[in-house]
CSV table of C-alpha atoms in Angstrom, one decimal:
chain,number,residue,atom,x,y,z
G,1,ALA,CA,-156.1,118.9,-169.3
G,2,GLN,CA,-158.8,121.5,-169.2
G,3,LYS,CA,-156.4,124.4,-168.7
G,4,HIS,CA,-154.4,123.2,-171.8
G,5,GLY,CA,-157.4,122.4,-173.9
G,6,LEU,CA,-156.7,118.7,-173.9
G,7,GLU,CA,-159.0,115.6,-173.8
G,8,LEU,CA,-158.8,113.6,-170.6
G,9,ILE,CA,-159.4,109.8,-171.2
G,10,CYS,CA,-159.9,107.8,-168.0
G,11,ASP,CA,-160.8,104.3,-167.1
G,12,SER,CA,-160.7,102.0,-163.9
G,13,ARG,CA,-160.7,98.3,-163.6
G,14,ASP,CA,-160.6,95.8,-160.7
G,15,VAL,CA,-157.2,94.4,-160.9
G,16,THR,CA,-157.7,91.8,-158.2
G,17,VAL,CA,-160.7,90.2,-159.9
G,18,ARG,CA,-158.6,89.9,-163.1
G,19,ALA,CA,-155.6,88.5,-161.4
G,20,THR,CA,-157.7,85.9,-159.7
G,21,GLU,CA,-159.7,85.0,-162.7
G,22,TYR,CA,-156.7,84.5,-165.0
G,23,LYS,CA,-154.3,83.2,-162.4
G,24,LEU,CA,-152.0,86.3,-162.6
G,25,SER,CA,-149.9,88.4,-160.3
G,26,LEU,CA,-151.4,91.8,-159.6
G,27,GLU,CA,-148.6,93.4,-161.5
G,28,ALA,CA,-149.2,91.3,-164.5
G,29,ALA,CA,-153.0,92.0,-164.3
G,30,GLY,CA,-152.5,95.6,-164.1
G,31,ARG,CA,-150.2,95.6,-167.1
G,32,ALA,CA,-152.8,93.6,-169.1
G,33,PHE,CA,-155.4,96.3,-168.3
G,34,ARG,CA,-153.1,99.1,-169.1
G,35,TYR,CA,-152.2,97.7,-172.6
G,36,GLU,CA,-155.9,97.0,-173.2
G,37,PHE,CA,-156.6,100.6,-172.3
G,38,PHE,CA,-153.9,101.8,-174.6
G,39,ARG,CA,-155.3,99.7,-177.5
G,40,SER,CA,-158.7,101.0,-176.9
G,41,ALA,CA,-157.5,104.7,-176.9
G,42,LEU,CA,-155.7,104.0,-180.2
G,43,GLU,CA,-158.6,102.5,-181.8
G,44,GLY,CA,-160.6,105.6,-180.5
G,45,GLY,CA,-158.4,107.6,-183.0
G,46,LEU,CA,-155.0,108.4,-181.3
G,47,ASN,CA,-152.0,107.8,-183.2
G,48,ARG,CA,-149.6,107.6,-180.4
G,49,ILE,CA,-149.3,107.0,-176.7
G,50,ALA,CA,-146.3,108.4,-174.7
G,51,THR,CA,-145.3,107.1,-171.4
G,52,ALA,CA,-143.1,108.5,-168.7
G,53,HIS,CA,-140.5,105.9,-168.3
G,54,THR,CA,-137.2,107.5,-167.4
G,55,LEU,CA,-133.4,106.4,-167.5
G,56,ASP,CA,-133.6,105.5,-163.9
G,57,ASP,CA,-136.6,103.0,-164.9
G,58,GLN,CA,-134.2,101.7,-167.6
G,59,ALA,CA,-131.5,101.1,-165.1
G,60,GLU,CA,-133.7,99.3,-162.7
G,61,THR,CA,-135.1,97.1,-165.3
G,62,LEU,CA,-131.7,96.1,-166.5
G,63,LEU,CA,-130.4,95.4,-163.1
G,64,LEU,CA,-133.4,93.5,-162.3
G,65,LYS,CA,-133.2,91.2,-165.4
G,66,LEU,CA,-129.4,90.8,-165.0
G,67,ALA,CA,-130.0,89.5,-161.5
G,68,ARG,CA,-132.6,87.1,-162.6
G,69,GLY,CA,-130.6,85.8,-165.6
G,70,SER,CA,-130.8,87.3,-168.9
G,71,GLY,CA,-129.3,87.2,-172.4
G,72,THR,CA,-128.9,90.3,-174.6
G,73,ARG,CA,-132.6,90.4,-175.3
G,74,GLY,CA,-133.4,91.0,-171.7
G,75,LEU,CA,-130.5,93.4,-171.4
G,76,ALA,CA,-132.0,95.5,-174.1
G,77,GLY,CA,-134.3,96.6,-171.2
G,78,ILE,CA,-137.2,99.0,-172.0
G,79,TRP,CA,-137.6,99.6,-175.7
G,80,PRO,CA,-138.1,103.3,-176.7
G,81,LYS,CA,-140.8,102.4,-179.1
G,82,VAL,CA,-143.2,99.4,-179.1
G,83,ALA,CA,-146.4,98.4,-180.7
G,84,ALA,CA,-149.5,98.4,-178.6
G,85,SER,CA,-149.8,94.6,-178.8
G,86,HIS,CA,-146.9,94.3,-176.4
G,87,ARG,CA,-148.4,92.6,-173.3
G,88,SER,CA,-145.4,91.2,-171.4
G,89,SER,CA,-141.7,91.8,-170.6
G,90,ALA,CA,-140.8,89.1,-173.1
G,91,ILE,CA,-141.4,91.2,-176.3
G,92,SER,CA,-141.8,89.3,-179.5
G,93,GLU,CA,-140.1,90.2,-182.5
G,94,ASP,CA,-143.4,91.4,-184.3
G,95,GLU,CA,-144.2,93.6,-181.2
G,96,LYS,CA,-140.7,95.2,-181.3
G,97,HIS,CA,-140.7,95.9,-185.0
G,98,GLY,CA,-144.3,96.5,-185.7
G,99,ASP,CA,-146.2,100.0,-185.6
G,100,PRO,CA,-144.4,101.8,-182.8
G,101,SER,CA,-147.7,103.2,-181.3
G,102,ILE,CA,-146.4,103.5,-177.7
G,103,VAL,CA,-143.3,105.6,-177.4
G,104,ARG,CA,-141.2,106.7,-174.4
G,105,PRO,CA,-139.6,110.1,-175.1
G,106,LEU,CA,-138.1,110.4,-171.5
G,107,LEU,CA,-136.2,107.1,-171.6
G,108,GLY,CA,-132.9,109.1,-171.8
G,109,THR,CA,-133.8,111.5,-168.9
G,110,ARG,CA,-132.8,111.1,-165.3
G,111,ARG,CA,-135.7,111.2,-162.9
G,112,GLN,CA,-134.1,113.8,-160.8
G,113,ASP,CA,-133.7,116.1,-163.7
G,114,LEU,CA,-137.4,115.6,-164.5
G,115,ARG,CA,-138.3,116.6,-160.9
G,116,ILE,CA,-136.2,119.8,-161.3
G,117,TYR,CA,-137.8,120.6,-164.5
G,118,LEU,CA,-141.3,120.2,-163.1
G,119,ALA,CA,-140.4,122.2,-160.0
G,120,GLU,CA,-139.2,125.1,-162.2
G,121,MET,CA,-142.5,125.0,-163.9
G,122,GLY,CA,-144.5,125.1,-160.7
G,123,GLN,CA,-145.7,121.5,-161.4
G,124,SER,CA,-145.9,119.1,-158.5
G,125,TRP,CA,-144.5,115.7,-158.8
G,126,ARG,CA,-147.0,112.7,-158.5
G,127,GLU,CA,-145.9,109.2,-157.7
G,128,ASP,CA,-147.9,106.0,-156.9
G,129,SER,CA,-147.5,105.2,-153.2
G,130,SER,CA,-146.8,101.6,-154.0
G,131,ASN,CA,-143.3,102.7,-155.5
G,132,ARG,CA,-142.1,102.8,-151.9
G,133,ASP,CA,-143.4,99.3,-150.9
G,134,LEU,CA,-140.2,97.4,-150.2
G,135,ARG,CA,-141.9,94.1,-150.6
G,136,HIS,CA,-141.6,94.6,-154.3
G,137,THR,CA,-138.2,93.7,-155.9
G,138,ARG,CA,-138.1,96.7,-158.1
G,139,ASN,CA,-138.6,99.0,-155.2
G,140,ARG,CA,-135.7,97.3,-153.2
G,141,ILE,CA,-133.5,97.8,-156.3
G,142,ARG,CA,-134.6,101.5,-156.6
G,143,HIS,CA,-134.3,102.5,-152.9
G,144,GLY,CA,-131.6,100.1,-151.8
G,145,ILE,CA,-129.2,98.4,-154.3
G,146,LEU,CA,-128.8,101.3,-156.9
G,147,PRO,CA,-128.1,103.9,-154.2
G,148,ARG,CA,-125.4,101.6,-152.8
G,149,PHE,CA,-124.0,101.1,-156.4
G,150,LYS,CA,-123.7,104.7,-156.8
G,151,ARG,CA,-122.1,105.3,-153.5
G,152,HIS,CA,-119.6,102.4,-153.6
G,153,VAL,CA,-119.2,101.3,-157.2
G,154,ASN,CA,-120.0,103.8,-159.8
G,155,PRO,CA,-121.6,107.2,-159.4
G,156,ARG,CA,-123.0,107.0,-162.9
G,157,VAL,CA,-124.3,103.5,-162.7
G,158,CYS,CA,-127.8,104.6,-164.1
G,159,GLU,CA,-126.2,106.1,-167.1
G,160,THR,CA,-123.9,103.0,-167.6
G,161,LEU,CA,-126.7,100.6,-167.3
G,162,ALA,CA,-128.8,102.6,-169.8
G,163,GLU,CA,-125.8,102.6,-172.3
G,164,THR,CA,-125.5,98.8,-171.9
G,165,ALA,CA,-129.3,98.5,-172.8
G,166,GLU,CA,-128.6,100.7,-176.0
G,167,ILE,CA,-125.8,98.3,-177.0
G,168,ALA,CA,-127.9,95.2,-176.4
G,169,ARG,CA,-130.9,96.7,-178.2
G,170,SER,CA,-128.8,97.4,-181.4
G,171,GLU,CA,-127.6,93.9,-181.4
G,172,GLU,CA,-131.1,92.5,-180.9
G,173,GLU,CA,-132.3,94.5,-183.9
G,174,TYR,CA,-129.6,92.9,-186.1
G,175,TRP,CA,-130.4,89.3,-184.6
G,176,ALA,CA,-134.1,89.8,-185.2
G,177,THR,CA,-133.6,90.4,-188.9
G,178,GLU,CA,-131.0,87.6,-189.2
G,179,ILE,CA,-132.9,84.9,-187.4
G,180,ALA,CA,-136.1,85.7,-189.4
G,181,ARG,CA,-134.0,85.1,-192.5
G,182,LEU,CA,-132.6,81.8,-191.3
G,183,LEU,CA,-135.6,80.2,-189.4
G,184,PRO,CA,-137.4,78.9,-192.5
G,185,GLN,CA,-134.3,76.9,-193.4
G,186,ILE,CA,-134.5,74.9,-190.2
G,187,TRP,CA,-138.1,75.0,-189.1
G,188,ARG,CA,-141.0,73.5,-190.8
G,189,GLU,CA,-144.2,72.0,-189.4
G,190,ASP,CA,-143.1,72.4,-185.7
G,191,THR,CA,-140.0,70.4,-186.4
G,192,LEU,CA,-136.3,71.5,-186.2
G,193,ASP,CA,-134.0,70.1,-188.9
G,194,CYS,CA,-131.0,69.0,-186.8
G,195,THR,CA,-128.7,68.6,-189.7
G,196,MET,CA,-129.3,72.1,-191.0
G,197,ILE,CA,-129.2,73.6,-187.6
G,198,GLY,CA,-125.9,71.9,-186.8
G,199,THR,CA,-124.2,73.9,-189.4
G,200,PHE,CA,-124.7,77.2,-187.4
G,201,PRO,CA,-122.4,78.6,-184.7
G,202,LEU,CA,-123.8,77.9,-181.1
G,203,ALA,CA,-125.0,81.5,-180.5
G,204,VAL,CA,-127.1,81.2,-183.8
G,205,ARG,CA,-128.4,77.8,-182.8
G,206,ARG,CA,-129.6,79.0,-179.4
G,207,ARG,CA,-131.6,82.0,-181.1
G,208,LEU,CA,-133.1,79.7,-183.7
G,209,VAL,CA,-134.5,77.3,-181.1
G,210,ARG,CA,-135.8,80.0,-178.9
G,211,ARG,CA,-137.5,81.9,-181.9
G,212,ALA,CA,-138.9,78.4,-183.3
G,213,ALA,CA,-140.5,77.9,-179.8
G,214,GLU,CA,-141.9,81.4,-179.7
G,215,SER,CA,-143.6,80.8,-183.0
G,216,LEU,CA,-145.8,78.2,-181.0
G,217,GLY,CA,-146.3,80.6,-178.1
G,218,LEU,CA,-143.8,79.0,-176.1
G,219,THR,CA,-141.1,81.0,-174.0
G,220,LEU,CA,-137.9,78.9,-173.3
G,221,GLU,CA,-135.4,79.5,-170.5
G,222,PHE,CA,-131.7,79.1,-171.1
G,223,HIS,CA,-131.6,75.5,-169.7
G,224,HIS,CA,-134.6,74.5,-171.9
G,225,VAL,CA,-132.8,75.8,-175.0
G,226,GLU,CA,-129.7,73.7,-174.0
G,227,GLU,CA,-131.7,70.6,-173.4
G,228,VAL,CA,-133.3,70.9,-176.9
G,229,LEU,CA,-129.9,71.3,-178.6
G,230,GLU,CA,-128.5,68.4,-176.8
G,231,LEU,CA,-131.6,66.2,-177.2
G,232,LYS,CA,-131.2,62.5,-177.9
G,233,GLY,CA,-134.8,61.4,-176.8
G,234,CYS,CA,-137.6,63.4,-175.4
G,235,VAL,CA,-137.7,66.5,-173.0
G,236,SER,CA,-140.5,68.2,-171.0
G,237,LEU,CA,-140.9,72.0,-171.8
G,238,PRO,CA,-143.1,74.7,-170.1
G,239,ALA,CA,-146.9,74.9,-170.4
G,240,GLY,CA,-147.3,71.3,-171.3
G,241,TRP,CA,-144.9,71.1,-174.4
G,242,ARG,CA,-142.5,68.4,-175.1
G,243,ALA,CA,-139.8,68.0,-177.7
G,244,ARG,CA,-138.9,64.6,-179.1
G,245,ARG,CA,-135.9,63.6,-181.3
G,246,ASP,CA,-137.0,61.7,-184.3
G,247,GLY,CA,-134.2,60.9,-186.7
G,248,ASP,CA,-132.7,64.2,-187.9
G,249,GLY,CA,-135.5,66.2,-186.6
G,250,ILE,CA,-136.9,67.5,-183.2
G,251,LYS,CA,-140.6,67.6,-183.1
G,252,PHE,CA,-142.4,69.9,-180.7
G,253,HIS,CA,-145.9,68.9,-179.6
G,254,LYS,CA,-148.2,69.8,-176.7
G,255,GLU,CA,-149.7,67.0,-174.6
G,256,PRO,CA,-153.0,67.2,-173.0
G,257,THR,CA,-152.7,69.0,-169.8
G,258,THR,CA,-153.3,67.2,-166.5
G,259,ARG,CA,-152.4,70.2,-164.3
G,260,SER,CA,-155.3,71.8,-162.5
G,261,ASP,CA,-154.4,75.4,-161.6
G,262,TYR,CA,-156.3,77.1,-158.9
G,263,ALA,CA,-156.5,80.6,-157.2
G,264,TYR,CA,-158.6,81.8,-154.4
G,265,PRO,CA,-158.7,85.4,-152.8
G,266,LEU,CA,-157.6,85.0,-149.2
G,267,SER,CA,-158.6,87.7,-146.7
G,268,VAL,CA,-157.2,88.4,-143.1
G,269,PRO,CA,-158.8,87.0,-141.1
G,270,GLY,CA,-160.2,84.4,-143.3
G,271,LYS,CA,-160.2,80.6,-144.4
G,272,VAL,CA,-160.1,79.2,-147.8
G,273,GLU,CA,-160.7,75.5,-148.7
G,274,ILE,CA,-158.8,73.9,-151.6
G,275,PRO,CA,-160.9,70.9,-152.8
G,276,GLU,CA,-158.2,70.0,-155.2
G,277,LEU,CA,-156.0,69.1,-152.3
G,278,ARG,CA,-158.5,68.4,-149.5
G,279,LEU,CA,-156.8,71.1,-147.5
G,280,ALA,CA,-157.9,74.3,-145.9
G,281,ILE,CA,-155.7,77.4,-145.2
G,282,GLU,CA,-156.6,80.0,-142.5
G,283,THR,CA,-155.2,83.3,-141.6
G,284,MET,CA,-155.7,85.5,-138.4
G,285,LEU,CA,-154.3,88.6,-136.8
G,286,VAL,CA,-152.5,87.4,-133.5
G,287,ASN,CA,-150.8,89.5,-130.9
G,288,GLU,CA,-149.2,86.5,-128.9
G,289,ALA,CA,-146.0,84.4,-129.6
G,290,HIS,CA,-146.2,81.9,-132.4
G,291,GLY,CA,-143.6,80.0,-134.5
G,292,PRO,CA,-141.8,82.6,-136.6
G,293,ASP,CA,-142.1,80.3,-139.7
G,294,ASP,CA,-146.0,80.8,-139.6
G,295,LEU,CA,-146.1,84.4,-138.8
G,296,LEU,CA,-146.5,87.0,-141.6
G,297,GLU,CA,-145.7,90.7,-141.1
G,298,SER,CA,-149.0,92.3,-140.0
G,299,SER,CA,-148.9,94.9,-142.8
G,300,PHE,CA,-150.0,92.1,-145.2
G,301,ALA,CA,-153.5,92.1,-143.5
G,302,LYS,CA,-154.1,95.2,-145.6
G,303,HIS,CA,-153.1,93.8,-149.0
G,304,GLU,CA,-154.7,91.4,-151.4
G,305,LEU,CA,-153.5,87.8,-150.8
G,306,VAL,CA,-154.0,84.9,-153.2
G,307,LEU,CA,-153.9,81.3,-152.3
G,308,ARG,CA,-152.9,79.4,-155.3
G,309,ASN,CA,-150.6,76.7,-156.8
G,310,TRP,CA,-147.1,77.9,-157.7
G,311,ARG,CA,-146.3,79.0,-161.2
G,312,ILE,CA,-143.2,78.0,-163.2
G,313,GLY,CA,-140.3,80.3,-162.7
G,314,GLU,CA,-141.4,81.7,-159.3
G,315,ARG,CA,-138.9,81.8,-156.4
G,316,PHE,CA,-139.2,81.6,-152.7
G,317,TRP,CA,-136.7,82.4,-149.7
G,318,PRO,CA,-137.0,79.7,-147.1
G,319,ALA,CA,-135.9,80.4,-143.7
G,320,HIS,CA,-132.2,79.4,-142.8
G,321,THR,CA,-131.2,79.9,-146.5
G,322,ARG,CA,-129.1,82.6,-147.7
G,323,GLU,CA,-130.9,83.7,-150.7
G,324,PRO,CA,-134.3,82.9,-152.7
G,325,ARG,CA,-134.4,79.9,-154.8
G,326,LYS,CA,-136.7,78.5,-157.5
G,327,ILE,CA,-139.7,76.7,-156.1
G,328,LYS,CA,-139.2,74.0,-158.6
G,329,GLU,CA,-135.7,73.3,-157.0
G,330,ILE,CA,-137.0,73.5,-153.6
G,331,LEU,CA,-139.5,70.8,-154.1
G,332,GLN,CA,-137.2,68.7,-156.1
G,333,ASP,CA,-134.9,68.7,-153.1
G,334,ARG,CA,-137.9,67.5,-150.9
G,335,HIS,CA,-138.6,64.9,-153.4
G,336,VAL,CA,-142.1,66.3,-154.2
G,337,ILE,CA,-143.0,65.0,-157.7
G,338,GLY,CA,-145.8,64.7,-160.1
G,339,ASP,CA,-149.3,66.1,-159.6
G,340,GLN,CA,-148.3,66.9,-156.0
G,341,LYS,CA,-145.6,69.1,-157.2
G,342,LYS,CA,-147.7,70.8,-159.7
G,343,SER,CA,-150.3,71.7,-157.3
G,344,TRP,CA,-148.3,72.7,-154.4
G,345,PRO,CA,-149.9,75.7,-152.6
G,346,VAL,CA,-148.4,79.1,-152.0
G,347,ILE,CA,-149.7,82.6,-150.9
G,348,ALA,CA,-148.9,85.5,-153.1
G,349,SER,CA,-149.2,89.2,-152.6
G,350,GLY,CA,-148.4,91.7,-155.3
G,351,GLY,CA,-146.7,89.0,-157.6
G,352,GLU,CA,-144.3,87.9,-154.8
G,353,VAL,CA,-144.7,84.4,-153.0
G,354,VAL,CA,-144.8,85.3,-149.3
G,355,TRP,CA,-145.8,81.6,-148.0
G,356,MET,CA,-145.2,78.2,-149.1
G,357,ARG,CA,-146.7,75.1,-147.7
G,358,GLY,CA,-144.1,73.0,-145.6
G,359,PHE,CA,-141.8,76.0,-145.7
G,360,GLY,CA,-143.8,78.7,-143.9
G,361,VAL,CA,-143.4,82.5,-144.5
G,362,ARG,CA,-140.7,83.9,-146.8
G,363,ARG,CA,-137.6,84.8,-144.7
G,364,ASP,CA,-137.7,88.7,-145.3
G,365,PHE,CA,-141.5,88.8,-144.8
G,366,ARG,CA,-141.5,87.1,-141.4
G,367,ALA,CA,-143.0,89.2,-138.4
G,368,ARG,CA,-140.3,90.5,-136.2
G,369,GLY,CA,-142.4,90.6,-133.1
G,370,GLU,CA,-145.3,88.7,-131.7
G,371,LYS,CA,-148.0,90.6,-133.7
G,372,GLY,CA,-148.6,89.4,-137.4
G,373,VAL,CA,-150.7,87.3,-139.6
G,374,LEU,CA,-150.8,83.7,-138.5
G,375,ILE,CA,-151.1,81.2,-141.4
G,376,ARG,CA,-152.4,77.7,-140.5
G,377,GLU,CA,-153.3,74.7,-142.6
G,378,SER,CA,-155.7,71.8,-141.8
G,379,PRO,CA,-157.0,68.8,-143.7
G,380,LEU,CA,-160.5,68.9,-145.1
G,381,GLU,CA,-162.9,66.5,-143.5
G,382,ASN,CA,-164.7,64.1,-145.6
């Protein structure tokens, strides 16, 4: 910066503390800090902030969202311009179409081309070491899945995925304007007009329900939207919300929460007591044989672990199953219900659930030898 006569603005925050305090994953906490920093810089006089997202980042994002389930909004991927108020992957309509203070000018450039350009300038390539940590899903897509796609399916898979995102973005821009025009016709005082919404095609009805919920700060998954559209009585929604059919209307209301969320930093070795459950979880490094379900890869001893209750939408990969499943479904299969279900403990690292009570260590994070992090639980004595 000094060489080019530019001002350098730096900041540092404790992501782990933020994640624990607000019950967030490390990725989500880091993202929140980044956008707070961006907003602070803009308030200090900057008019634009440019990030270095590339076409490869776009392809990875699209594939990740497609694998997890997404409509055209998710398939729009990374937007070239967003407002600094953008704080999550679910971009609101106001954030997408507000002041585009954050721009991504390299979104159409391949990462390899950027490396070549920098090399020709004599500029070294800098990369966060965590980008090679295969415990993170995005990194497994970057270093494993996409290279296989290129070799066996389509050599231009990154370009193709980026083109798909461009198509989806254009459609989303149209729908954002159209739904904003239609919403006042069917949504008043937190209530959907069933008669009016029934006159629209299914694709429009789904978007109207989702946008109405977003106006309350509520994000709905596909099955939630379908439940609302088919509602005859009452249905539970995320974050303590409920929707109830009352004549020709569907009323949204938030019930008093009874869920007690908790989150505790967990070191190795270490022991944490969960007063809410009268339970203690202990970790230790071992070098002798133990049951594989209780033994986590030894590398996790160097990472930040958080003991907490599971969050809506999270997945876990139990041993002896073919693929990860939603924790909600796993607990339902075991007939775990009510407050016990809501407070079920897990251990997370970097946004990934690596251990789950009653199911042990996540399948792909289990120690392959005798050395590893042993996780044990015990009841708290009165």
